[in-house]
Coordinates of C-alpha atoms and ligand atoms in Angstrom, one line a residue:
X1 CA -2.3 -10.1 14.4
X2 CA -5.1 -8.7 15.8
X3 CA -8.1 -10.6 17.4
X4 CA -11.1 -9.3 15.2
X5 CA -9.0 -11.1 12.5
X6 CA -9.6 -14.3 10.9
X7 CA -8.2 -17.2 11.4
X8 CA -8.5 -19.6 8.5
X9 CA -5.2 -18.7 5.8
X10 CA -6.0 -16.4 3.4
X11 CA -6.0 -16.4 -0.4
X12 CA -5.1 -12.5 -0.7
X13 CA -2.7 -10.7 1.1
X14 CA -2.7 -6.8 0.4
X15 CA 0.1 -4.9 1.1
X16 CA -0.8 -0.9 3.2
X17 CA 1.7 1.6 3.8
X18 CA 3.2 5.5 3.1
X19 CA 5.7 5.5 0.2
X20 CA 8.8 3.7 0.8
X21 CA 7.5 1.1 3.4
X22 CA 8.7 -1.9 0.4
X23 CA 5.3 -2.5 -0.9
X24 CA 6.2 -2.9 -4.6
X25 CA 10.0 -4.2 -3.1
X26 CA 8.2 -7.1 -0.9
X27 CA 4.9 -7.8 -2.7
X28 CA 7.3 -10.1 -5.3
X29 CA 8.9 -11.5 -2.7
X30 CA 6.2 -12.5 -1.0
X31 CA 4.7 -13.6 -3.7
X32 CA 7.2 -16.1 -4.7
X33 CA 7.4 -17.5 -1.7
X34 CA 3.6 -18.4 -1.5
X35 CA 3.6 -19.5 -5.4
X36 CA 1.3 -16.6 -5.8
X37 CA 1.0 -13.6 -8.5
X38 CA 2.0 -10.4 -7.6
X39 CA 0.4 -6.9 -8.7
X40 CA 1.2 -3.3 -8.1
X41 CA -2.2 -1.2 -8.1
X42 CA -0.1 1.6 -9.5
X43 CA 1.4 0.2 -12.2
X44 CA -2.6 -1.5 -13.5
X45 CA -3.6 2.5 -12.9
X46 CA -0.5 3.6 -15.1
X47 CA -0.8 1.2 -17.9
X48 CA -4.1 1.9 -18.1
X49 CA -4.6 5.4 -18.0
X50 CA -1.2 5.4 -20.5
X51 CA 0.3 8.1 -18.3
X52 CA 2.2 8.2 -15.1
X53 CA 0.7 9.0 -12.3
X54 CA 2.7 12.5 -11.9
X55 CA 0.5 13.3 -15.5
X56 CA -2.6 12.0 -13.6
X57 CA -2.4 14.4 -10.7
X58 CA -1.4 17.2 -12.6
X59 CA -4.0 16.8 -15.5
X60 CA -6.5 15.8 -13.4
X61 CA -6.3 16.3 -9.7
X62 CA -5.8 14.4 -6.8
X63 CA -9.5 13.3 -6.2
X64 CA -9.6 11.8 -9.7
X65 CA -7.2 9.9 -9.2
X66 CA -8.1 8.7 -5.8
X67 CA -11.1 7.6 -7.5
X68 CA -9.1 5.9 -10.2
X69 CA -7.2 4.2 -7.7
X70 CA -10.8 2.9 -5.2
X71 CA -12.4 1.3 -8.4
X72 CA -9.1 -0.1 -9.4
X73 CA -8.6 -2.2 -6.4
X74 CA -12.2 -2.7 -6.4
X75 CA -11.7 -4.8 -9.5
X76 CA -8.4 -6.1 -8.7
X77 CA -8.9 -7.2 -5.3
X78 CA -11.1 -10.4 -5.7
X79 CA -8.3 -12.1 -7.0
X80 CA -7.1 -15.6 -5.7
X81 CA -3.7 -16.8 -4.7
X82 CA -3.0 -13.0 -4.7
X83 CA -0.3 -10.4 -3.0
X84 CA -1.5 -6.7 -4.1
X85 CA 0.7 -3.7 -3.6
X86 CA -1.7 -0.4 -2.7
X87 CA -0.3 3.1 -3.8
X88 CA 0.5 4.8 -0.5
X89 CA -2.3 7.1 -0.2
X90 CA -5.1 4.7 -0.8
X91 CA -5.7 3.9 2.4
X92 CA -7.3 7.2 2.7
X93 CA -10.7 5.5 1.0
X94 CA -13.2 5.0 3.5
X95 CA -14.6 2.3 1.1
X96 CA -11.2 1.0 -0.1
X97 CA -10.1 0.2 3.9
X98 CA -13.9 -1.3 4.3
X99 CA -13.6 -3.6 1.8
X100 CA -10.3 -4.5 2.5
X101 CA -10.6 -4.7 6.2
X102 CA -13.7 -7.3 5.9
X103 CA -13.5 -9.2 2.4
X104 CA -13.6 -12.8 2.9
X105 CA -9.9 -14.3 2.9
X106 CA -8.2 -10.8 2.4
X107 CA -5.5 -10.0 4.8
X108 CA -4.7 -6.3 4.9
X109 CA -0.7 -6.0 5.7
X110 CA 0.4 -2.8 6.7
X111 CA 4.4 -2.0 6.3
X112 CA 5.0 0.5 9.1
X113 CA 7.9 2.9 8.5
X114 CA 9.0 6.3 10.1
X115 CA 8.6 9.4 8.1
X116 CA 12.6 9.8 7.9
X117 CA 12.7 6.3 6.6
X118 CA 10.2 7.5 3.9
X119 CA 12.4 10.7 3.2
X120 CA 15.6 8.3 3.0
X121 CA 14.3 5.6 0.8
X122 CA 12.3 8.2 -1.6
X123 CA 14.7 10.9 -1.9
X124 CA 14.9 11.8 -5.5
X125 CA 11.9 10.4 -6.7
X126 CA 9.8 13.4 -6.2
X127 CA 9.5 13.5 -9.6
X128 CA 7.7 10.6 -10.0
X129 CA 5.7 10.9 -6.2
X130 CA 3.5 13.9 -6.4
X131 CA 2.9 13.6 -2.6
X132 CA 6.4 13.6 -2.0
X133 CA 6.8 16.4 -4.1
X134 CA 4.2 18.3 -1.4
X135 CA 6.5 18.8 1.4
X136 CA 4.8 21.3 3.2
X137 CA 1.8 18.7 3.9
X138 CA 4.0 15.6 4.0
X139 CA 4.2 15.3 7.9
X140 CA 0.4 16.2 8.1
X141 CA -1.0 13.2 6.0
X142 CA 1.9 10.6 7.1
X143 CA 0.2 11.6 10.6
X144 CA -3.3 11.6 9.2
X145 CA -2.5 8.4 7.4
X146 CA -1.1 6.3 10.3
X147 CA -4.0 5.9 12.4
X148 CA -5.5 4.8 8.9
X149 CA -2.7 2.2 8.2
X150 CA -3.0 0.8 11.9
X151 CA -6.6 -0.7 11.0
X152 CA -5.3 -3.1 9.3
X153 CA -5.3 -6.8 10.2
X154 CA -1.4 -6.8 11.0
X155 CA 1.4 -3.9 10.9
X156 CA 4.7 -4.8 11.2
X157 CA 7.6 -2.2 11.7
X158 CA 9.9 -2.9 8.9
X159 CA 12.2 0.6 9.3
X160 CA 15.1 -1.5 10.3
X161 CA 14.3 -4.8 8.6
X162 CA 15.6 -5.9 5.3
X163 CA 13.0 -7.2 2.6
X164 CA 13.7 -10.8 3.5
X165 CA 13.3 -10.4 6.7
X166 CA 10.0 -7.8 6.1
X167 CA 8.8 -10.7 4.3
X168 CA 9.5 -13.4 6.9
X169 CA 7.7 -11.3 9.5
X170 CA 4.9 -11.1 7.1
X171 CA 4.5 -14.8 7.0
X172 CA 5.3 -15.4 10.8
X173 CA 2.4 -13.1 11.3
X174 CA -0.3 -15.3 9.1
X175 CA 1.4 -18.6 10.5
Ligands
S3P1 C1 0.9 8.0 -3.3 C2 1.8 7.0 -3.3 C3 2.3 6.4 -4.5 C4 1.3 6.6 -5.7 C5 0.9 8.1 -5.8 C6 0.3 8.6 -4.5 C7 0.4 8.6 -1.9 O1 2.5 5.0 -4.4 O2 0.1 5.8 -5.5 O3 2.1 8.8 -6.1 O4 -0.6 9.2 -1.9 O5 1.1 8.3 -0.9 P1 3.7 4.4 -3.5 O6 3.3 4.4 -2.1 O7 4.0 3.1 -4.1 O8 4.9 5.3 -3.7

């Protein structure tokens, strides 16, 4: 954990990382080992907006939906006794990372993974992953994204771990 980070235990963990670093796989696990609730970002924007997020991005862009996704975990990330999953590229909000990054009791988690651990964990979802479906600028934001994800208040490697043991590190790290 780093040393700008709080000490006192938090009431919210939130979950960082590029697609297929186990966000929506951990986040219940976590969860039910703290006795807390568990949501997915994605899936409040989905049932929401009544589409999936494939229709978002085609029907209305990227930047629509990143704002979508900002005032989204605006609203959801008060919560108490929380473990939120992020979509992958949300980091990418100057805001979202601020408020996450200095919230009272928030604990920004990032899940670290290798871009061939993304590509081996994702494959055949492209479908359903719009920025997975962009190959040509895959490498280019996973790069552009990592210095992002590193802000956070911990990062743990979890290319070779399993999600039990992702989530044990995860609670090692916040004692
Ligand atoms: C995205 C990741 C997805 C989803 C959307 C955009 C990204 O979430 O929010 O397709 O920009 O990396 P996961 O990280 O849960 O796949």
């Amino acid at each position: 954990m780093k040393a700008s980070t709080k000490s006192a235990a938090p009431r919210r963990i939130v979950l960082t990382g590029f697609m297929g670093s186990g966000k929506t796989t951990l986040g219940p696990l976590l969860a039910a080992r703290l006795g807390w609730n568990f949501i997915d970002a994605d899936d409040v924007i989905v049932a929401e907006a009544g589409v999936t997020i494939a229709e978002l991005f085609a029907r209305h862009g990227e930047a629509a939906f990143r704002e979508r996704e900002r005032a989204t975990i605006a609203r959801l990330a008060p919560g108490d006794s929380l473990v939120l999953a992020l979509g992958g590229g949300a980091i990418e909000h100057q805001s979202t990372r601020d408020l996450l990054l200095t919230a009272p009791d928030t604990l920004l988690v990032h899940l670290e993974v290798e871009l061939v651990t993304t590509l081996k964990r994702c494959k055949g979802t492209e479908q359903l992953r719009p920025i997975l479906a962009d190959q040509a600028n895959l490498e280019s934001r996973y790069q552009r994204r990592l210095p992002l994800y590193r802000t956070a208040h911990v990062s743990i490697a979890v290319d070779a771990l399993t999600p039990e043991e992702a989530v044990n590190a995860i609670l090692r790290a916040i004692g």
